[in-house]
Every structure is written in C-alpha cells, then in structure tokens.
C-alpha cells in the first residue's frame, strides 16, 4: 500500500505553515516587546502587589507540576500501550482515578481557594484612619488628583510617602474606568455615582506607571498616570504645593502668556491657582510645567509638543474634549513659555 502523502495535501499544509509562522512569531515578539517597557505585576514594589505576585507564582508552579504530570502520563501510556507481544499488567484503575482524578485536584483547589481568600482579606485591609487621603476622579481621558482637605488639584500624577499605606478615594465623572498600578496594587473599578476606595503602598522610592484598565472609549489607552513614591518630607512638600498659588511669571514672555491664558478661551476650561482662571472642565494646570507627559501619557512634555497640543490637540489625541484653539501664532510661544514656568 502506498503510504506517502498526497502532494496536494502536503503543499496545502506547507502553505498554511508559511502563513501561520509569521503570526505565531509576531505574537511571541509582540508579547516580549510589551514586557520590555510595560510595568509588570511580577515586579511588585509594594505590599498589595507582592501578595498578588506571590499567589501568581503559587498558581504557576502548581500548573507546571500538573502539566509535567500529564505529559509523563501521556508518554507512559504511549510506551506501554496495548500491542502484540507486550504484556499489559492490569493495576487498579479505579484507585488511580480516585486519587489522581479526584483526590489530588480537590487538595489543589481547596489550597488555592484558601490562599485566594487569605490574600483577598489582606488586600481589603486598608490603612488606619487619620492618614492622608488622595482623591482621584476618572475623566474621559485623564485623572484628576486632589488631597482631601487641600484646595488645589493636579492631573495624571499622584504622590505617596514610601512605606505607608495611603487611602485612595476613587470616583468617576462619566463612565466606567479602572484604577490600576500593576507594581503596587490590584485594579479597582471607578463606577459613576459610587464612591470606591483602595490603598497604595510602595516599599521603595520611585515612579510607578498606572493605567486605566477598563475600556472607556476611544482614548482609553492614553489614560495613564504616574504614582511617585518618595520620602515623607517630599510628600508633605507636594501637598503644600498643591495648596499654594502657582508661580508668578518672571519674564515678559511669561507675563504675556499668562495674560493670553486668563483672557482667552483657556480659562474657560482650565484653572491656574492664584489667577482668575478657574475652569473645572479640563485639568488644573497650576503645575503643568513639571508633569511627566501631556495628555495623560499621549506625548512627552516639552515645548514643541505643548505648542502642538494647544494649537490642535486633536492631532495628538483624537477624540479628546479640547477643541482646536484660535491662538495667534505670535502668542503661542508666550503661552508655552508661561505654562512651562508652572513647576
Ligand atoms: Cu478610562 Cu479606560
């Protein structure tokens, strides 16, 4: 009998293989590429994320053990399968199924469930009352940040003292969002009309990237923020700055920029502390010069991007709620100079 493959079948398989290979390779490369810059839950930097990472590793090693066991059983079955000339010893199949198929899974599931409950309780154990409370409001598509009892606001960046659990109160101004700092804590959904709470704890100083983790519309991906963990004295200084007026302009260009800001359309939506601009639609800009990005992670915060954003932010972050601004070409550098001086 001819056992060779039909040439048609073979070339079809080869065609499929040629198509599949780039997809598989692309997927692998994409996942490796993501892990290069994205914050990882497996690189925890605080009490909350350490709990989650610990549970992840327990699940990983249990899965690995089960996988290896299944592969060994498969190999064993292939080697000792029933065929002419090989005598099969009949063991006690019922006992084997009872132990490996019911007993062992039951132990694993009960263990994992108990560990999950333990960690769930630990994640629910928030900070003691009396500490600082940071209020975060999710907007399409940026984060408003305030400290309870302090007048000012900032955007897309919040500070916490290292080594302390800090209460975070979460609200949404419009739709569902989700507050997630992979290296510090699990996700908490922001539900319109409801007050939610979580806490953050960092055991080493640094900047940790956070991300909206619930699809909330066209610019969901550009709804990132930064958590800066710093010594208590630096944190206190940040809170003091939030409650203080923005720096006054020091050069003529900055003065002209301030005038253009408060008298133009900017002040209708944005506030700058210590000036007559007190719009509440967009982010408070009192410290915009020191922010890590423009547009909640859309572009770097430098003069060129800032000018481009003011003139027409739709080219940078399409769909955001800031319409193109009718700013005079010779006023634009002054506006940029003023905003960059707000640090
Ligand atoms: Cu906000 Cu996704």
mmCIF file of C-alpha atoms and ligand atoms in Angstrom:
data_model
loop_
_atom_site.group_PDB
_atom_site.id
_atom_site.type_symbol
_atom_site.label_atom_id
_atom_site.label_comp_id
_atom_site.label_asym_id
_atom_site.label_seq_id
_atom_site.Cartn_x
_atom_site.Cartn_y
_atom_site.Cartn_z
ATOM 1 C CA UNK A 1 0.000 0.000 0.000
ATOM 2 C CA UNK A 2 1.261 3.477 -0.836
ATOM 3 C CA UNK A 3 1.565 5.426 2.400
ATOM 4 C CA UNK A 4 3.149 8.586 1.014
ATOM 5 C CA UNK A 5 1.164 11.814 1.428
ATOM 6 C CA UNK A 6 -0.934 13.211 -1.355
ATOM 7 C CA UNK A 7 1.158 16.033 -2.953
ATOM 8 C CA UNK A 8 -1.910 18.306 -2.886
ATOM 9 C CA UNK A 9 -2.375 17.808 0.864
ATOM 10 C CA UNK A 10 1.310 18.381 1.533
ATOM 11 C CA UNK A 11 1.549 21.648 -0.387
ATOM 12 C CA UNK A 12 -1.665 22.865 1.275
ATOM 13 C CA UNK A 13 -0.146 22.151 4.690
ATOM 14 C CA UNK A 14 3.073 23.923 3.661
ATOM 15 C CA UNK A 15 1.074 26.951 2.520
ATOM 16 C CA UNK A 16 -0.715 27.061 5.873
ATOM 17 C CA UNK A 17 2.545 26.651 7.731
ATOM 18 C CA UNK A 18 4.015 29.589 5.808
ATOM 19 C CA UNK A 19 1.005 31.721 6.792
ATOM 20 C CA UNK A 20 0.907 30.603 10.408
ATOM 21 C CA UNK A 21 4.589 31.048 11.147
ATOM 22 C CA UNK A 22 4.668 34.888 10.896
ATOM 23 C CA UNK A 23 1.508 35.106 13.040
ATOM 24 C CA UNK A 24 2.997 32.910 15.777
ATOM 25 C CA UNK A 25 6.387 34.641 15.624
ATOM 26 C CA UNK A 26 4.684 38.078 15.598
ATOM 27 C CA UNK A 27 2.647 37.148 18.671
ATOM 28 C CA UNK A 28 5.722 35.980 20.560
ATOM 29 C CA UNK A 29 7.708 39.099 19.594
ATOM 30 C CA UNK A 30 4.780 41.383 20.489
ATOM 31 C CA UNK A 31 4.448 39.837 23.938
ATOM 32 C CA UNK A 32 8.200 40.101 24.512
ATOM 33 C CA UNK A 33 8.115 43.714 23.275
ATOM 34 C CA UNK A 34 5.320 44.572 25.703
ATOM 35 C CA UNK A 35 7.234 43.191 28.656
ATOM 36 C CA UNK A 36 10.185 45.485 27.875
ATOM 37 C CA UNK A 37 8.558 48.783 28.871
ATOM 38 C CA UNK A 38 5.235 47.927 30.486
ATOM 39 C CA UNK A 39 5.146 47.669 34.275
ATOM 40 C CA UNK A 40 4.825 44.037 35.342
ATOM 41 C CA UNK A 41 2.728 42.585 38.152
ATOM 42 C CA UNK A 42 5.645 40.156 38.586
ATOM 43 C CA UNK A 43 7.913 43.031 39.632
ATOM 44 C CA UNK A 44 5.997 44.143 42.730
ATOM 45 C CA UNK A 45 7.145 47.178 44.703
ATOM 46 C CA UNK A 46 4.579 47.260 47.475
ATOM 47 C CA UNK A 47 2.592 45.193 49.964
ATOM 48 C CA UNK A 48 -0.520 44.825 47.772
ATOM 49 C CA UNK A 49 1.225 43.788 44.566
ATOM 50 C CA UNK A 50 3.566 41.423 46.478
ATOM 51 C CA UNK A 51 0.506 39.487 47.693
ATOM 52 C CA UNK A 52 -0.788 39.164 44.143
ATOM 53 C CA UNK A 53 2.611 38.183 42.724
ATOM 54 C CA UNK A 54 3.018 35.560 45.485
ATOM 55 C CA UNK A 55 -0.327 33.985 44.613
ATOM 56 C CA UNK A 56 0.553 34.134 40.906
ATOM 57 C CA UNK A 57 3.740 32.149 41.483
ATOM 58 C CA UNK A 58 1.924 29.519 43.599
ATOM 59 C CA UNK A 59 -0.594 29.059 40.752
ATOM 60 C CA UNK A 60 2.221 28.968 38.200
ATOM 61 C CA UNK A 61 4.162 26.201 39.962
ATOM 62 C CA UNK A 62 1.031 24.130 40.624
ATOM 63 C CA UNK A 63 0.117 24.445 36.920
ATOM 64 C CA UNK A 64 3.647 23.435 35.925
ATOM 65 C CA UNK A 65 3.520 20.371 38.203
ATOM 66 C CA UNK A 66 0.145 19.305 36.750
ATOM 67 C CA UNK A 67 1.393 19.898 33.192
ATOM 68 C CA UNK A 68 4.534 17.803 33.734
ATOM 69 C CA UNK A 69 2.472 15.043 35.373
ATOM 70 C CA UNK A 70 0.029 14.938 32.435
ATOM 71 C CA UNK A 71 2.883 14.823 29.885
ATOM 72 C CA UNK A 72 4.584 11.991 31.816
ATOM 73 C CA UNK A 73 1.321 10.022 31.946
ATOM 74 C CA UNK A 74 0.858 10.563 28.213
ATOM 75 C CA UNK A 75 4.377 9.307 27.454
ATOM 76 C CA UNK A 76 3.836 6.363 29.822
ATOM 77 C CA UNK A 77 0.558 5.485 28.049
ATOM 78 C CA UNK A 78 2.236 5.624 24.627
ATOM 79 C CA UNK A 79 5.193 3.479 25.694
ATOM 80 C CA UNK A 80 3.115 0.827 27.474
ATOM 81 C CA UNK A 81 0.141 0.853 25.128
ATOM 82 C CA UNK A 82 -1.528 -2.452 24.265
ATOM 83 C CA UNK A 83 0.141 -4.027 21.215
ATOM 84 C CA UNK A 84 1.113 -7.513 20.076
ATOM 85 C CA UNK A 85 3.970 -9.034 22.047
ATOM 86 C CA UNK A 86 3.721 -6.631 25.038
ATOM 87 C CA UNK A 87 2.023 -7.956 28.140
ATOM 88 C CA UNK A 88 -0.116 -5.328 29.860
ATOM 89 C CA UNK A 89 -0.246 -5.563 33.635
ATOM 90 C CA UNK A 90 -3.660 -4.640 34.935
ATOM 91 C CA UNK A 91 -3.262 -2.457 38.017
ATOM 92 C CA UNK A 92 -6.103 -0.937 39.976
ATOM 93 C CA UNK A 93 -7.591 1.674 37.612
ATOM 94 C CA UNK A 94 -10.372 2.721 40.000
ATOM 95 C CA UNK A 95 -7.949 3.540 42.815
ATOM 96 C CA UNK A 96 -5.758 5.511 40.385
ATOM 97 C CA UNK A 97 -8.714 7.567 39.100
ATOM 98 C CA UNK A 98 -9.941 8.216 42.649
ATOM 99 C CA UNK A 99 -6.546 9.512 43.807
ATOM 100 C CA UNK A 100 -5.182 11.316 40.712
ATOM 101 C CA UNK A 101 -8.519 12.352 39.234
ATOM 102 C CA UNK A 102 -10.444 13.402 42.335
ATOM 103 C CA UNK A 103 -8.287 13.443 45.496
ATOM 104 C CA UNK A 104 -5.315 15.427 44.161
ATOM 105 C CA UNK A 105 -7.449 18.074 42.312
ATOM 106 C CA UNK A 106 -9.570 18.507 45.454
ATOM 107 C CA UNK A 107 -6.485 19.194 47.579
ATOM 108 C CA UNK A 108 -5.129 21.642 44.967
ATOM 109 C CA UNK A 109 -8.436 23.516 44.587
ATOM 110 C CA UNK A 110 -9.029 23.802 48.345
ATOM 111 C CA UNK A 111 -5.445 25.042 48.866
ATOM 112 C CA UNK A 112 -5.663 27.631 46.084
ATOM 113 C CA UNK A 113 -9.111 28.786 47.241
ATOM 114 C CA UNK A 114 -7.879 29.231 50.821
ATOM 115 C CA UNK A 115 -4.798 31.164 49.674
ATOM 116 C CA UNK A 116 -7.048 33.344 47.484
ATOM 117 C CA UNK A 117 -9.356 34.112 50.423
ATOM 118 C CA UNK A 118 -6.371 34.909 52.637
ATOM 119 C CA UNK A 119 -4.930 37.360 50.077
ATOM 120 C CA UNK A 120 -8.342 38.883 49.367
ATOM 121 C CA UNK A 121 -8.707 39.669 53.071
ATOM 122 C CA UNK A 122 -5.173 41.134 53.156
ATOM 123 C CA UNK A 123 -5.894 43.385 50.134
ATOM 124 C CA UNK A 124 -9.085 44.610 51.829
ATOM 125 C CA UNK A 125 -7.142 45.600 54.937
ATOM 126 C CA UNK A 126 -6.727 49.332 54.264
ATOM 127 C CA UNK A 127 -4.705 51.979 56.109
ATOM 128 C CA UNK A 128 -5.566 53.073 59.651
ATOM 129 C CA UNK A 129 -7.774 56.185 59.806
ATOM 130 C CA UNK A 130 -6.050 59.542 60.153
ATOM 131 C CA UNK A 131 -3.502 59.346 57.323
ATOM 132 C CA UNK A 132 -3.586 61.318 54.086
ATOM 133 C CA UNK A 133 -6.462 60.602 51.685
ATOM 134 C CA UNK A 134 -5.891 61.099 47.986
ATOM 135 C CA UNK A 135 -8.978 61.682 45.874
ATOM 136 C CA UNK A 136 -8.779 60.524 42.277
ATOM 137 C CA UNK A 137 -11.510 61.214 39.738
ATOM 138 C CA UNK A 138 -11.505 59.463 36.381
ATOM 139 C CA UNK A 139 -12.479 61.589 33.384
ATOM 140 C CA UNK A 140 -12.519 60.723 29.696
ATOM 141 C CA UNK A 141 -9.440 60.521 29.375
ATOM 142 C CA UNK A 142 -7.394 61.834 32.271
ATOM 143 C CA UNK A 143 -7.138 61.572 36.038
ATOM 144 C CA UNK A 144 -7.953 64.453 38.387
ATOM 145 C CA UNK A 145 -5.920 64.227 41.584
ATOM 146 C CA UNK A 146 -6.656 66.014 44.870
ATOM 147 C CA UNK A 147 -5.682 65.578 48.503
ATOM 148 C CA UNK A 148 -8.599 65.637 50.971
ATOM 149 C CA UNK A 149 -8.668 68.959 52.810
ATOM 150 C CA UNK A 150 -6.381 70.721 50.300
ATOM 151 C CA UNK A 151 -7.819 73.233 47.821
ATOM 152 C CA UNK A 152 -5.719 72.578 44.702
ATOM 153 C CA UNK A 153 -5.712 69.827 42.126
ATOM 154 C CA UNK A 154 -3.305 68.272 39.673
ATOM 155 C CA UNK A 155 -3.631 65.683 36.938
ATOM 156 C CA UNK A 156 -2.268 62.292 35.960
ATOM 157 C CA UNK A 157 0.262 62.174 38.791
ATOM 158 C CA UNK A 158 -0.127 61.408 42.472
ATOM 159 C CA UNK A 159 2.436 61.193 45.222
ATOM 160 C CA UNK A 160 2.612 58.844 48.211
ATOM 161 C CA UNK A 161 5.068 58.592 51.106
ATOM 162 C CA UNK A 162 7.285 55.471 50.899
ATOM 163 C CA UNK A 163 6.480 52.712 53.367
ATOM 164 C CA UNK A 164 2.999 53.993 54.295
ATOM 165 C CA UNK A 165 -0.379 52.676 53.240
ATOM 166 C CA UNK A 166 -2.254 55.572 51.664
ATOM 167 C CA UNK A 167 -6.004 55.644 51.201
ATOM 168 C CA UNK A 168 -7.155 56.404 47.649
ATOM 169 C CA UNK A 169 -10.767 57.506 47.163
ATOM 170 C CA UNK A 170 -11.994 56.880 43.631
ATOM 171 C CA UNK A 171 -14.823 58.495 41.683
ATOM 172 C CA UNK A 172 -15.790 58.645 38.035
ATOM 173 C CA UNK A 173 -17.003 61.823 36.335
ATOM 174 C CA UNK A 174 -18.531 59.995 33.385
ATOM 175 C CA UNK A 175 -18.174 56.294 32.514
ATOM 176 C CA UNK A 176 -16.578 53.158 33.971
ATOM 177 C CA UNK A 177 -12.810 53.416 34.412
ATOM 178 C CA UNK A 178 -10.422 51.251 36.376
ATOM 179 C CA UNK A 179 -7.517 52.422 38.547
ATOM 180 C CA UNK A 180 -4.546 50.095 38.208
ATOM 181 C CA UNK A 181 -0.910 50.400 39.264
ATOM 182 C CA UNK A 182 0.455 46.931 38.365
ATOM 183 C CA UNK A 183 3.564 47.185 40.561
ATOM 184 C CA UNK A 184 1.656 48.442 43.618
ATOM 185 C CA UNK A 185 -1.928 47.187 43.807
ATOM 186 C CA UNK A 186 -4.771 45.296 42.139
ATOM 187 C CA UNK A 187 -7.357 47.062 39.962
ATOM 188 C CA UNK A 188 -10.297 48.994 41.410
ATOM 189 C CA UNK A 189 -13.177 49.959 39.134
ATOM 190 C CA UNK A 190 -14.496 53.511 39.176
ATOM 191 C CA UNK A 191 -18.275 53.373 38.958
ATOM 192 C CA UNK A 192 -20.254 56.537 38.116
ATOM 193 C CA UNK A 193 -22.294 57.689 41.113
ATOM 194 C CA UNK A 194 -20.428 55.484 43.580
ATOM 195 C CA UNK A 195 -17.506 56.169 45.938
ATOM 196 C CA UNK A 196 -14.864 53.451 45.765
ATOM 197 C CA UNK A 197 -11.700 53.037 47.818
ATOM 198 C CA UNK A 198 -8.379 51.329 47.535
ATOM 199 C CA UNK A 199 -4.926 51.918 49.006
ATOM 200 C CA UNK A 200 -1.387 52.173 47.727
ATOM 201 C CA UNK A 201 1.811 51.150 49.446
ATOM 202 C CA UNK A 202 5.324 51.303 47.986
ATOM 203 C CA UNK A 203 8.268 49.795 49.808
ATOM 204 C CA UNK A 204 10.856 51.634 47.707
ATOM 205 C CA UNK A 205 11.014 55.143 46.261
ATOM 206 C CA UNK A 206 10.362 55.511 42.546
ATOM 207 C CA UNK A 207 7.828 56.312 39.856
ATOM 208 C CA UNK A 208 5.257 53.652 39.072
ATOM 209 C CA UNK A 209 3.088 53.786 35.994
ATOM 210 C CA UNK A 210 -0.648 53.319 36.311
ATOM 211 C CA UNK A 211 -3.196 52.725 33.606
ATOM 212 C CA UNK A 212 -6.942 52.804 33.153
ATOM 213 C CA UNK A 213 -7.800 49.119 32.957
ATOM 214 C CA UNK A 214 -11.409 49.283 31.804
ATOM 215 C CA UNK A 215 -12.229 50.213 28.225
ATOM 216 C CA UNK A 216 -13.769 53.688 28.436
ATOM 217 C CA UNK A 217 -13.800 54.975 24.881
ATOM 218 C CA UNK A 218 -11.550 55.970 22.049
ATOM 219 C CA UNK A 219 -8.613 57.278 24.127
ATOM 220 C CA UNK A 220 -8.704 54.590 26.839
ATOM 221 C CA UNK A 221 -5.093 53.663 26.024
ATOM 222 C CA UNK A 222 -3.973 57.271 26.664
ATOM 223 C CA UNK A 223 -5.350 57.320 30.180
ATOM 224 C CA UNK A 224 -2.155 56.624 32.047
ATOM 225 C CA UNK A 225 -0.791 58.181 35.221
ATOM 226 C CA UNK A 226 2.227 58.113 37.466
ATOM 227 C CA UNK A 227 2.484 57.265 41.165
ATOM 228 C CA UNK A 228 5.550 58.894 42.703
ATOM 229 C CA UNK A 229 6.662 57.230 45.944
ATOM 230 C CA UNK A 230 9.002 59.498 47.891
ATOM 231 C CA UNK A 231 10.233 60.225 51.438
ATOM 232 C CA UNK A 232 7.600 61.681 53.775
ATOM 233 C CA UNK A 233 9.165 65.185 53.725
ATOM 234 C CA UNK A 234 8.961 65.327 49.901
ATOM 235 C CA UNK A 235 5.367 64.100 50.028
ATOM 236 C CA UNK A 236 4.477 66.831 52.545
ATOM 237 C CA UNK A 237 6.107 69.417 50.257
ATOM 238 C CA UNK A 238 3.973 68.128 47.338
ATOM 239 C CA UNK A 239 0.801 68.518 49.425
ATOM 240 C CA UNK A 240 1.863 72.054 50.395
ATOM 241 C CA UNK A 241 2.492 72.928 46.721
ATOM 242 C CA UNK A 242 -0.985 71.634 45.831
ATOM 243 C CA UNK A 243 -2.496 74.086 48.318
ATOM 244 C CA UNK A 244 -0.384 77.068 47.189
ATOM 245 C CA UNK A 245 -0.780 79.532 44.300
ATOM 246 C CA UNK A 246 1.066 78.744 41.066
ATOM 247 C CA UNK A 247 4.403 80.552 40.494
ATOM 248 C CA UNK A 248 4.104 84.101 39.161
ATOM 249 C CA UNK A 249 5.520 84.860 35.682
ATOM 250 C CA UNK A 250 9.143 86.101 35.774
ATOM 251 C CA UNK A 251 9.812 87.172 32.176
ATOM 252 C CA UNK A 252 7.920 89.402 29.746
ATOM 253 C CA UNK A 253 7.081 86.414 27.528
ATOM 254 C CA UNK A 254 5.660 84.548 30.544
ATOM 255 C CA UNK A 255 3.631 87.634 31.547
ATOM 256 C CA UNK A 256 2.184 87.916 28.040
ATOM 257 C CA UNK A 257 1.461 84.180 28.118
ATOM 258 C CA UNK A 258 -0.387 84.483 31.425
ATOM 259 C CA UNK A 259 -2.456 87.333 30.039
ATOM 260 C CA UNK A 260 -3.324 85.320 26.927
ATOM 261 C CA UNK A 261 -4.287 82.383 29.145
ATOM 262 C CA UNK A 262 -6.615 84.166 31.563
ATOM 263 C CA UNK A 263 -8.210 86.393 28.907
ATOM 264 C CA UNK A 264 -8.519 83.758 26.193
ATOM 265 C CA UNK A 265 -10.501 80.571 25.864
ATOM 266 C CA UNK A 266 -8.063 78.522 28.038
ATOM 267 C CA UNK A 267 -9.513 79.855 31.300
ATOM 268 C CA UNK A 268 -12.980 78.620 30.369
ATOM 269 C CA UNK A 269 -11.920 75.020 30.983
ATOM 270 C CA UNK A 270 -8.685 75.151 32.995
ATOM 271 C CA UNK A 271 -7.716 76.553 36.385
ATOM 272 C CA UNK A 272 -4.397 78.018 37.485
ATOM 273 C CA UNK A 273 -4.240 78.741 41.195
ATOM 274 C CA UNK A 274 -3.605 82.367 42.064
ATOM 275 C CA UNK A 275 -5.071 83.664 38.780
ATOM 276 C CA UNK A 276 -8.637 84.374 37.666
ATOM 277 C CA UNK A 277 -8.613 81.176 35.556
ATOM 278 C CA UNK A 278 -10.794 78.687 37.411
ATOM 279 C CA UNK A 279 -12.378 76.390 34.798
ATOM 280 C CA UNK A 280 -13.171 72.901 36.042
ATOM 281 C CA UNK A 281 -13.814 71.060 32.765
ATOM 282 C CA UNK A 282 -10.192 70.193 31.981
ATOM 283 C CA UNK A 283 -7.171 69.518 34.188
ATOM 284 C CA UNK A 284 -5.901 72.148 36.671
ATOM 285 C CA UNK A 285 -2.677 73.447 35.079
ATOM 286 C CA UNK A 286 -1.010 75.054 38.131
ATOM 287 C CA UNK A 287 1.950 72.636 37.900
ATOM 288 C CA UNK A 288 1.729 71.635 34.247
ATOM 289 C CA UNK A 289 5.391 72.518 33.616
ATOM 290 C CA UNK A 290 6.573 69.739 35.929
ATOM 291 C CA UNK A 291 4.305 66.989 34.605
ATOM 292 C CA UNK A 292 5.777 63.873 33.066
ATOM 293 C CA UNK A 293 3.619 63.998 29.939
ATOM 294 C CA UNK A 294 0.923 65.846 28.042
ATOM 295 C CA UNK A 295 -2.483 64.255 27.514
ATOM 296 C CA UNK A 296 -2.179 61.546 30.223
ATOM 297 C CA UNK A 297 0.720 59.764 28.553
ATOM 298 C CA UNK A 298 -0.023 60.774 24.942
ATOM 299 C CA UNK A 299 3.228 62.702 24.262
ATOM 300 C CA UNK A 300 6.289 63.928 26.211
ATOM 301 C CA UNK A 301 6.011 67.265 27.993
ATOM 302 C CA UNK A 302 8.279 69.624 26.033
ATOM 303 C CA UNK A 303 7.855 72.971 24.274
ATOM 304 C CA UNK A 304 7.161 71.522 20.828
ATOM 305 C CA UNK A 305 4.526 69.052 21.961
ATOM 306 C CA UNK A 306 2.929 71.623 24.283
ATOM 307 C CA UNK A 307 2.615 74.143 21.427
ATOM 308 C CA UNK A 308 1.194 71.484 19.142
ATOM 309 C CA UNK A 309 -1.267 70.393 21.829
ATOM 310 C CA UNK A 310 -2.543 73.955 22.415
ATOM 311 C CA UNK A 311 -2.968 74.661 18.691
ATOM 312 C CA UNK A 312 -4.752 71.404 17.895
ATOM 313 C CA UNK A 313 -4.707 68.591 20.425
ATOM 314 C CA UNK A 314 -6.930 66.539 18.116
ATOM 315 C CA UNK A 315 -3.884 65.703 16.000
ATOM 316 C CA UNK A 316 -2.158 64.332 19.124
ATOM 317 C CA UNK A 317 -5.040 62.633 20.945
ATOM 318 C CA UNK A 318 -8.000 62.386 18.562
ATOM 319 C CA UNK A 319 -11.404 62.479 20.217
ATOM 320 C CA UNK A 320 -10.336 64.287 23.406
ATOM 321 C CA UNK A 321 -12.630 67.072 24.585
ATOM 322 C CA UNK A 322 -10.320 70.028 23.886
ATOM 323 C CA UNK A 323 -11.228 71.679 20.586
ATOM 324 C CA UNK A 324 -8.520 73.313 18.410
ATOM 325 C CA UNK A 325 -7.660 76.754 19.850
ATOM 326 C CA UNK A 326 -7.745 80.011 17.873
ATOM 327 C CA UNK A 327 -4.382 81.209 19.254
ATOM 328 C CA UNK A 328 -2.350 83.886 17.408
ATOM 329 C CA UNK A 329 0.863 82.403 16.009
ATOM 330 C CA UNK A 330 2.924 85.056 17.838
ATOM 331 C CA UNK A 331 1.064 84.426 21.153
ATOM 332 C CA UNK A 332 1.696 80.671 21.087
ATOM 333 C CA UNK A 333 5.391 80.830 22.185
ATOM 334 C CA UNK A 334 4.359 83.130 25.091
ATOM 335 C CA UNK A 335 1.666 80.677 26.205
ATOM 336 C CA UNK A 336 4.149 77.810 26.029
ATOM 337 C CA UNK A 337 6.746 79.841 27.991
ATOM 338 C CA UNK A 338 4.195 80.623 30.706
ATOM 339 C CA UNK A 339 2.861 77.072 31.026
ATOM 340 C CA UNK A 340 6.384 75.634 31.128
ATOM 341 C CA UNK A 341 7.235 78.011 34.005
ATOM 342 C CA UNK A 342 4.469 76.456 36.141
ATOM 343 C CA UNK A 343 6.510 73.888 38.042
HETATM 344 CU CU1 LIG B 1 -10.633 55.154 31.455
HETATM 345 CU CU2 LIG B 1 -10.211 53.239 30.185
#
